[in-house]
Coordinates of C-alpha atoms in Angstrom, one line a residue:
M1 CA -5.5 -3.3 -0.5
E2 CA -4.5 0.0 -2.0
Q3 CA -3.3 0.1 -5.5
A4 CA -0.2 2.0 -6.7
L5 CA -0.7 5.3 -8.3
P6 CA -0.4 5.0 -12.1
D7 CA 2.8 6.3 -13.8
P8 CA 2.0 9.8 -15.3
E9 CA 4.5 9.0 -18.1
R10 CA 2.9 5.8 -19.3
P11 CA 1.5 5.7 -22.8
L12 CA -1.6 7.7 -23.1
K13 CA -4.8 5.8 -24.0
P14 CA -8.5 6.2 -23.2
A15 CA -8.7 3.3 -20.8
A16 CA -11.1 3.4 -17.9
L17 CA -9.9 5.5 -15.0
E18 CA -8.8 3.3 -12.1
P19 CA -10.4 4.0 -8.7
L20 CA -7.5 4.3 -6.2
G21 CA -6.9 4.8 -2.6
R22 CA -8.8 4.0 0.6
S23 CA -10.2 6.3 3.3
D24 CA -9.3 6.0 6.9
A25 CA -11.2 9.2 8.0
G26 CA -14.5 8.6 9.8
L27 CA -17.2 11.1 10.6
E28 CA -16.2 13.4 13.3
A29 CA -18.4 15.7 15.5
G30 CA -18.2 19.4 15.2
V31 CA -16.3 21.5 12.6
G32 CA -13.0 20.2 11.4
E33 CA -9.5 21.6 12.2
E34 CA -8.4 25.1 11.1
A35 CA -7.8 25.5 7.4
E36 CA -4.2 25.8 6.6
G37 CA -4.2 26.9 2.9
S38 CA -6.3 28.8 0.4
R39 CA -6.5 25.8 -1.9
E40 CA -7.6 22.3 -0.9
E41 CA -4.9 19.9 -2.2
G42 CA -6.2 17.0 -4.3
S43 CA -9.7 18.3 -4.8
G44 CA -9.3 18.5 -8.6
T45 CA -11.2 21.8 -8.7
D46 CA -10.4 25.4 -7.9
T47 CA -12.2 25.6 -4.6
M48 CA -12.6 28.5 -2.2
T49 CA -11.3 27.9 1.3
E50 CA -10.6 30.3 4.1
N51 CA -6.9 31.0 5.0
N52 CA -7.7 31.3 8.7
F53 CA -11.2 31.0 10.1
G54 CA -9.8 31.9 13.6
L55 CA -11.7 29.0 15.1
K56 CA -10.5 25.5 15.9
K57 CA -13.9 24.1 16.5
I58 CA -17.5 25.4 16.6
E59 CA -20.8 24.0 17.7
I60 CA -23.6 24.2 15.1
S61 CA -27.3 23.9 15.8
V62 CA -30.5 24.8 14.0
S63 CA -32.4 25.8 17.1
E64 CA -35.8 26.8 15.9
A65 CA -38.1 27.3 12.9
E66 CA -40.4 30.2 12.2
K67 CA -43.2 30.7 9.7
R68 CA -42.9 33.9 7.7
T69 CA -44.6 35.7 4.9
G70 CA -42.8 37.7 2.1
R71 CA -42.4 38.3 -1.6
N72 CA -40.6 35.9 -3.9
A73 CA -38.5 36.7 -7.0
M74 CA -41.7 37.1 -9.0
N75 CA -42.9 39.7 -6.5
M76 CA -45.7 37.4 -5.4
Q77 CA -46.8 36.9 -1.8
E78 CA -45.6 33.6 -0.3
T79 CA -45.4 31.8 3.0
Y80 CA -42.2 30.0 3.9
T81 CA -40.3 28.7 6.9
A82 CA -37.1 30.2 8.1
Y83 CA -34.6 28.4 10.3
L84 CA -32.4 29.9 13.0
I85 CA -28.7 28.7 12.8
E86 CA -26.7 29.2 15.9
T87 CA -22.9 28.8 16.0
R88 CA -20.7 28.9 19.1
S89 CA -17.0 28.5 19.4
V90 CA -15.7 25.6 21.4
E91 CA -12.0 26.5 21.1
H92 CA -10.7 29.9 19.9
A93 CA -7.3 30.5 18.4
D94 CA -6.3 33.1 20.9
G95 CA -7.9 31.3 23.9
Q96 CA -10.6 33.9 24.4
S97 CA -14.3 33.0 24.5
V98 CA -16.6 34.1 21.6
L99 CA -20.3 34.9 21.9
T100 CA -22.9 32.8 20.0
D101 CA -23.7 34.0 16.5
S102 CA -27.1 33.4 15.0
L103 CA -28.8 34.0 11.6
W104 CA -31.9 32.9 9.7
R105 CA -31.8 30.8 6.6
R106 CA -34.5 29.5 4.2
Y107 CA -34.6 26.0 2.9
S108 CA -33.8 27.4 -0.6
E109 CA -30.6 28.8 0.8
F110 CA -29.6 25.3 2.1
E111 CA -30.3 24.1 -1.5
L112 CA -28.1 26.8 -2.9
L113 CA -25.3 25.8 -0.6
R114 CA -25.5 22.1 -1.5
N115 CA -25.7 22.9 -5.3
Y116 CA -22.5 24.9 -4.9
L117 CA -20.8 22.0 -3.1
L118 CA -21.9 19.5 -5.7
V119 CA -20.2 21.6 -8.5
Y120 CA -17.0 22.5 -6.7
Y121 CA -16.5 19.1 -5.1
P122 CA -17.6 16.6 -7.7
H123 CA -15.4 13.9 -6.2
I124 CA -17.2 14.1 -2.9
V125 CA -20.4 12.3 -1.8
V126 CA -22.1 15.5 -0.7
P127 CA -24.5 15.0 2.2
P128 CA -28.2 15.3 1.2
L129 CA -30.8 17.7 2.5
P130 CA -33.9 16.4 4.2
E131 CA -37.0 16.1 2.1
K132 CA -38.8 19.3 1.0
R133 CA -42.2 17.5 1.2
A134 CA -43.1 14.5 3.3
E135 CA -42.8 11.1 1.6
F136 CA -43.7 7.6 2.8
V137 CA -46.2 8.9 5.3
W138 CA -48.9 6.8 7.0
H139 CA -52.5 8.1 6.9
K140 CA -52.5 10.0 10.2
L141 CA -49.3 11.9 9.3
S142 CA -49.8 15.2 7.5
A143 CA -48.1 15.6 4.1
D144 CA -48.3 19.4 4.4
N145 CA -44.8 21.0 4.4
M146 CA -46.1 23.7 6.8
D147 CA -47.3 21.1 9.3
P148 CA -45.5 21.8 12.7
D149 CA -44.4 18.2 13.1
F150 CA -43.0 18.0 9.6
V151 CA -41.2 21.4 10.0
E152 CA -39.7 20.1 13.3
R153 CA -38.4 16.9 11.6
R154 CA -37.0 19.0 8.8
R155 CA -35.3 21.3 11.3
I156 CA -33.5 18.3 12.7
G157 CA -32.6 17.1 9.2
L158 CA -31.1 20.5 8.3
E159 CA -29.1 20.6 11.4
N160 CA -27.8 17.1 10.6
F161 CA -26.9 18.3 7.1
L162 CA -24.8 21.1 8.5
L163 CA -23.1 18.8 11.0
R164 CA -22.3 16.3 8.2
V165 CA -20.7 19.1 6.1
A166 CA -18.9 20.5 9.1
S167 CA -17.4 17.1 10.0
H168 CA -16.2 16.4 6.5
P169 CA -12.4 16.8 6.3
I170 CA -12.6 18.8 3.0
L171 CA -16.0 20.4 2.9
C172 CA -15.6 21.9 6.4
R173 CA -12.8 24.2 5.1
D174 CA -14.8 25.8 2.4
K175 CA -15.2 29.5 2.6
I176 CA -18.7 29.6 1.2
F177 CA -19.8 27.1 3.9
Y178 CA -18.2 29.2 6.6
L179 CA -19.9 32.4 5.3
F180 CA -23.2 30.5 5.2
L181 CA -22.9 30.0 9.0
T182 CA -21.7 33.5 9.7
Q183 CA -22.7 36.0 7.1
E184 CA -26.5 36.7 6.8
G185 CA -26.4 39.6 4.3
N186 CA -25.2 39.3 0.7
W187 CA -24.4 35.6 1.1
K188 CA -26.4 34.7 -2.0
E189 CA -24.5 37.3 -4.0
T190 CA -21.2 35.8 -2.8
V191 CA -22.2 32.3 -3.9
N192 CA -23.4 33.5 -7.3
E193 CA -20.1 35.4 -7.8
T194 CA -18.3 32.1 -7.8
G195 CA -19.9 31.3 -11.1
F196 CA -20.7 27.8 -10.0
Q197 CA -23.9 27.6 -12.2
L198 CA -21.8 28.0 -15.3
K199 CA -19.5 25.1 -14.3
A200 CA -22.4 22.7 -13.6
D201 CA -22.7 19.8 -16.0
S202 CA -26.0 19.6 -17.9
R203 CA -28.1 16.5 -17.4
L204 CA -28.3 16.0 -21.2
K205 CA -24.5 15.9 -21.4
A206 CA -24.3 13.5 -18.5
L207 CA -26.9 11.2 -20.1
N208 CA -25.0 11.3 -23.4
A209 CA -21.8 10.3 -21.7
T210 CA -23.5 7.4 -19.9
F211 CA -24.6 5.8 -23.1
R212 CA -21.6 6.6 -25.3
V213 CA -18.6 6.0 -23.0
K214 CA -16.8 2.9 -24.4
N215 CA -14.6 1.9 -21.5
P216 CA -16.6 2.5 -18.3
D217 CA -14.8 1.8 -15.0
K218 CA -16.1 -1.4 -13.6
R219 CA -16.0 -0.3 -9.9
F220 CA -17.9 2.9 -10.7
T221 CA -20.4 0.9 -12.7
E222 CA -20.9 -1.4 -9.7
L223 CA -21.2 1.6 -7.4
K224 CA -24.0 3.0 -9.6
H225 CA -25.8 -0.3 -9.5
Y226 CA -25.4 -0.5 -5.8
S227 CA -26.8 3.0 -5.3
D228 CA -29.9 2.0 -7.4
E229 CA -30.3 -1.1 -5.3
L230 CA -29.8 0.8 -2.0
Q231 CA -32.5 3.3 -3.0
S232 CA -34.9 0.5 -4.0
V233 CA -34.4 -1.4 -0.7
I234 CA -34.8 1.6 1.6
S235 CA -37.8 2.8 -0.4
H236 CA -39.5 -0.6 0.1
L237 CA -38.5 -0.6 3.8
L238 CA -40.1 2.8 4.3
R239 CA -43.3 1.7 2.5
V240 CA -43.5 -1.4 4.7
R241 CA -43.0 0.7 7.8
A242 CA -45.8 3.1 6.8
R243 CA -48.2 0.2 6.4
V244 CA -47.2 -1.3 9.7
A245 CA -47.6 2.1 11.4
D246 CA -51.2 2.3 10.0
R247 CA -52.1 -1.1 11.4
L248 CA -50.3 -0.6 14.7
Y249 CA -52.2 2.7 15.2
G250 CA -55.5 0.9 14.7
V251 CA -54.6 -1.9 17.1
Y252 CA -53.6 0.5 19.8
K253 CA -56.7 2.7 19.4
V254 CA -58.9 -0.4 19.6
H255 CA -57.6 -0.8 23.2
G256 CA -59.2 2.6 23.9
N257 CA -62.5 0.8 23.2
Y258 CA -61.6 -1.8 25.8
G259 CA -61.1 1.1 28.3
R260 CA -64.5 2.6 27.4
V261 CA -66.3 -0.7 27.7
F262 CA -64.7 -1.5 31.1
S263 CA -65.5 1.9 32.4
E264 CA -69.2 1.6 31.4
W265 CA -69.3 -1.9 32.8
S266 CA -67.9 -0.7 36.2
A267 CA -70.8 1.7 36.6
I268 CA -73.3 -1.2 36.8
E269 CA -71.2 -3.5 39.0
K270 CA -70.7 -3.1 42.8
E271 CA -68.2 -5.7 43.7
M272 CA -66.3 -5.7 40.4
G273 CA -66.5 -2.0 39.7
D274 CA -63.2 -0.9 41.1
G275 CA -61.3 -3.7 39.2
L276 CA -63.0 -2.9 35.9
Q277 CA -62.4 0.8 36.3
S278 CA -58.7 0.3 37.0
A279 CA -58.4 -2.1 34.0
G280 CA -60.1 0.5 31.8
H281 CA -57.6 3.1 32.9
H282 CA -54.7 0.9 31.9
M283 CA -56.2 0.4 28.5
D284 CA -56.7 4.1 28.0
V285 CA -53.1 4.8 28.8
Y286 CA -52.0 2.1 26.5
A287 CA -54.1 3.4 23.6
S288 CA -52.9 7.0 24.0
S289 CA -49.2 5.9 24.0
I290 CA -49.2 5.1 20.3
D291 CA -49.0 8.7 19.3
D292 CA -45.6 9.2 21.1
I293 CA -44.4 5.8 19.8
L294 CA -45.1 6.6 16.2
E295 CA -43.6 10.1 16.6
D296 CA -40.3 8.4 17.8
E297 CA -40.5 6.0 14.8
E298 CA -40.6 9.0 12.4
H299 CA -37.1 10.0 13.6
Y300 CA -35.8 6.5 12.7
A301 CA -37.6 6.7 9.3
D302 CA -35.9 10.1 8.7
Q303 CA -32.5 8.4 9.3
L304 CA -33.3 5.9 6.6
K305 CA -34.5 8.6 4.3
E306 CA -31.1 10.3 4.6
Y307 CA -29.5 7.3 3.0
L308 CA -32.3 7.0 0.5
F309 CA -31.2 10.5 -0.7
Y310 CA -27.5 9.6 -0.3
A311 CA -28.0 7.2 -3.2
E312 CA -28.4 10.1 -5.6
A313 CA -25.2 11.7 -4.2
L314 CA -23.4 8.5 -5.1
R315 CA -24.8 8.5 -8.6
A316 CA -23.7 12.2 -9.0
V317 CA -20.1 11.1 -8.4
C318 CA -20.5 8.3 -10.9
R319 CA -22.0 10.6 -13.5
K320 CA -19.0 13.0 -13.1
H321 CA -16.6 10.1 -13.6
E322 CA -18.5 9.0 -16.8
L323 CA -18.3 12.6 -18.2
M324 CA -14.5 12.7 -17.6
Q325 CA -14.0 9.3 -19.1
Y326 CA -16.1 10.3 -22.1
D327 CA -14.1 13.5 -22.6
L328 CA -10.9 11.5 -22.3
E329 CA -12.1 9.0 -25.0
M330 CA -13.2 11.8 -27.3
A331 CA -9.8 13.6 -26.9
A332 CA -8.0 10.3 -27.7
Q333 CA -10.2 9.7 -30.7
D334 CA -9.6 13.2 -32.1
L335 CA -5.9 12.9 -31.6
A336 CA -5.8 9.5 -33.4
S337 CA -7.8 11.0 -36.3
K338 CA -5.3 13.9 -36.6
K339 CA -2.3 11.6 -36.5
Q340 CA -3.9 9.5 -39.3
Q341 CA -4.5 12.6 -41.4
C342 CA -0.9 13.7 -40.9
E343 CA 0.4 10.3 -41.9
E344 CA -1.7 10.2 -45.0
L345 CA -0.5 13.7 -46.1
A346 CA 3.1 12.7 -45.5
T347 CA 2.9 9.4 -47.4
G348 CA 0.3 10.4 -50.0
T349 CA -1.9 7.4 -49.2
V350 CA -5.5 7.5 -48.1
R351 CA -6.5 4.5 -45.9
T352 CA -10.1 5.4 -45.2
F353 CA -12.8 7.1 -47.3
S354 CA -13.1 10.8 -46.7
L355 CA -14.6 13.8 -48.4
K356 CA -11.1 15.3 -48.7
G357 CA -9.9 12.2 -50.6
M358 CA -12.8 12.4 -53.0
T359 CA -12.1 16.1 -53.6
T360 CA -8.4 15.3 -54.3
K361 CA -9.4 12.7 -56.9
L362 CA -11.8 15.1 -58.6
F363 CA -9.8 18.3 -58.6
G364 CA -6.2 17.1 -58.5
Q365 CA -3.4 16.8 -55.9
E366 CA -2.4 19.7 -53.6
T367 CA 0.9 21.5 -54.3
P368 CA 3.8 20.5 -52.1
E369 CA 3.7 23.9 -50.4
Q370 CA 0.0 23.4 -49.5
R371 CA 0.6 19.9 -48.2
E372 CA 3.6 21.1 -46.1
A373 CA 1.4 23.9 -44.6
R374 CA -1.3 21.4 -43.7
I375 CA 1.1 19.0 -42.2
K376 CA 2.6 21.8 -40.1
V377 CA -0.8 22.8 -38.8
L378 CA -1.7 19.2 -38.0
E379 CA 1.6 18.6 -36.2
E380 CA 0.8 21.7 -34.0
Q381 CA -2.7 20.3 -33.3
I382 CA -1.2 16.9 -32.5
N383 CA 1.2 18.4 -30.0
E384 CA -1.6 20.4 -28.4
G385 CA -3.8 17.3 -28.4
E386 CA -1.2 15.1 -26.7
Q387 CA -0.8 17.7 -24.0
Q388 CA -4.5 17.9 -23.5
L389 CA -4.8 14.1 -23.4
K390 CA -2.0 13.9 -20.9
S391 CA -3.6 16.6 -18.7
K392 CA -7.0 14.8 -18.9
N393 CA -5.4 11.5 -17.9
L394 CA -3.7 13.1 -14.9
E395 CA -6.9 14.9 -13.9
G396 CA -8.9 11.7 -14.3
R397 CA -6.6 9.7 -12.1
E398 CA -6.6 12.4 -9.5
F399 CA -10.4 12.5 -9.5
V400 CA -10.6 8.8 -9.2
K401 CA -8.1 8.7 -6.3
N402 CA -9.9 11.4 -4.4
A403 CA -13.4 10.1 -5.2
W404 CA -12.7 6.6 -4.1
T405 CA -11.1 7.8 -0.9
D406 CA -14.4 9.7 -0.1
I407 CA -16.5 6.8 -1.1
E408 CA -14.7 4.5 1.3
R409 CA -15.2 7.2 4.0
F410 CA -18.9 7.3 3.2
K411 CA -19.2 3.5 3.3
E412 CA -17.8 3.4 6.8
Q413 CA -20.1 6.2 7.9
K414 CA -23.1 4.5 6.3
N415 CA -22.4 1.1 7.9
R416 CA -22.0 2.7 11.3
D417 CA -25.1 4.9 11.1
L418 CA -27.5 2.3 9.7
K419 CA -26.3 -0.3 12.3
E420 CA -27.0 2.1 15.1
A421 CA -30.4 3.2 13.7
L422 CA -31.6 -0.4 13.2
I423 CA -30.4 -1.5 16.6
S424 CA -32.1 1.5 18.2
Y425 CA -35.3 0.8 16.3
A426 CA -35.3 -2.8 17.4
V427 CA -34.7 -1.7 21.1
M428 CA -37.7 0.7 20.7
Q429 CA -39.9 -2.1 19.4
I430 CA -38.9 -4.4 22.3
S431 CA -39.6 -1.7 24.8
M432 CA -43.0 -1.1 23.2
C433 CA -43.9 -4.8 23.4
K434 CA -42.8 -4.9 27.0
K435 CA -45.1 -2.0 27.8
G436 CA -47.9 -3.9 26.1
I437 CA -47.2 -7.0 28.3
Q438 CA -47.1 -4.8 31.4
V439 CA -50.5 -3.3 30.6
W440 CA -52.1 -6.7 30.3
T441 CA -50.3 -7.9 33.4
N442 CA -51.7 -4.9 35.3
A443 CA -55.1 -5.6 33.9
K444 CA -54.8 -9.2 35.0
E445 CA -54.0 -8.1 38.5
C446 CA -57.1 -5.8 38.4
F447 CA -59.3 -8.7 37.4
S448 CA -57.8 -10.9 40.1
K449 CA -58.8 -8.5 42.8
M450 CA -62.4 -8.4 41.8

């Protein structure tokens, strides 16, 4: 059930920011509808969006990968992989067709785009990138990030990342994302001109807020614990899958020994030779099929890895909330301290020990004019502090409302995706077992005809 939006005029206090709102927006295919404004309402940040992209929807694909050699920022020779991004309009604003656009991007440019999105949309669970280096691999799978099979899987993952961003109701409208798809030259300069690096929260500051916040929001705390558990469970599942893949590979390849033995045996038998030769052929086919099977399995493993990395995206939203809550508490504490100082000056009583109180006792009281001047300065600071606290309260409630809406959207997406992936994986295992049964059934028929 949705909760009512808190009254902006209620008494200001550093209570935990309440998560509000529910999301009814699921993941959609393709790029979202045309942007209608230059500012995204409710984002809580000054985001860059395009007034009119001119496109209703576009198709996005990362169609190929290419190994290249060049010089890095340190002027050193390096080898890297570039990915070809192709975009094609499905529906144009004026009804005319548009040719396919294409450009090349490095993995580091995808990282730059995501880092920008994390800073400008802290209330959004930003889709993760595929792994930069292979993890949870079984022994026959290369961990080299230049391995063709790994590059191909990463190509698919990068395409999925772009589709995730393009189908998000807010991220799809961002100007920098649009330019990432359409502007090959000077794109990095355009991103850096936004100054997003200066707005990024330091990890030390976030860690400090985590331990010092006094009134953490229970729902965000539970979400952080859930993200930790989700990461732990998926990591364990991927490790189990890698061990099973190792053993399965061995079992299938042993069937190749059956094929070799049956073929050798057929050479010394006259009446049983044809049956043994046919059985050996079925065993060879069965043994060689494991390579394709495990290659298909890797795609399901990559789907699980995506949500392994999504766990960190959830924690990023939680960390931002903790920072805002900590800033709110510090502002309230500072305001209370100034109010107390003002009251003590007005009444001439000191309720707590302070260096100023000791100085007064040692060197005498201030003149009435000095006291009035200090009271006036404190009153101005109190008025300014109350406005800042009110602003932080409103900003915090808006952040929580938008963040929880996106978290609910993410939960729906996660439940749907993982359900489909696990069902498809089970269907693949059933099909694999049926093929094994069919191989031995064929072998039995070959033996029966001897």
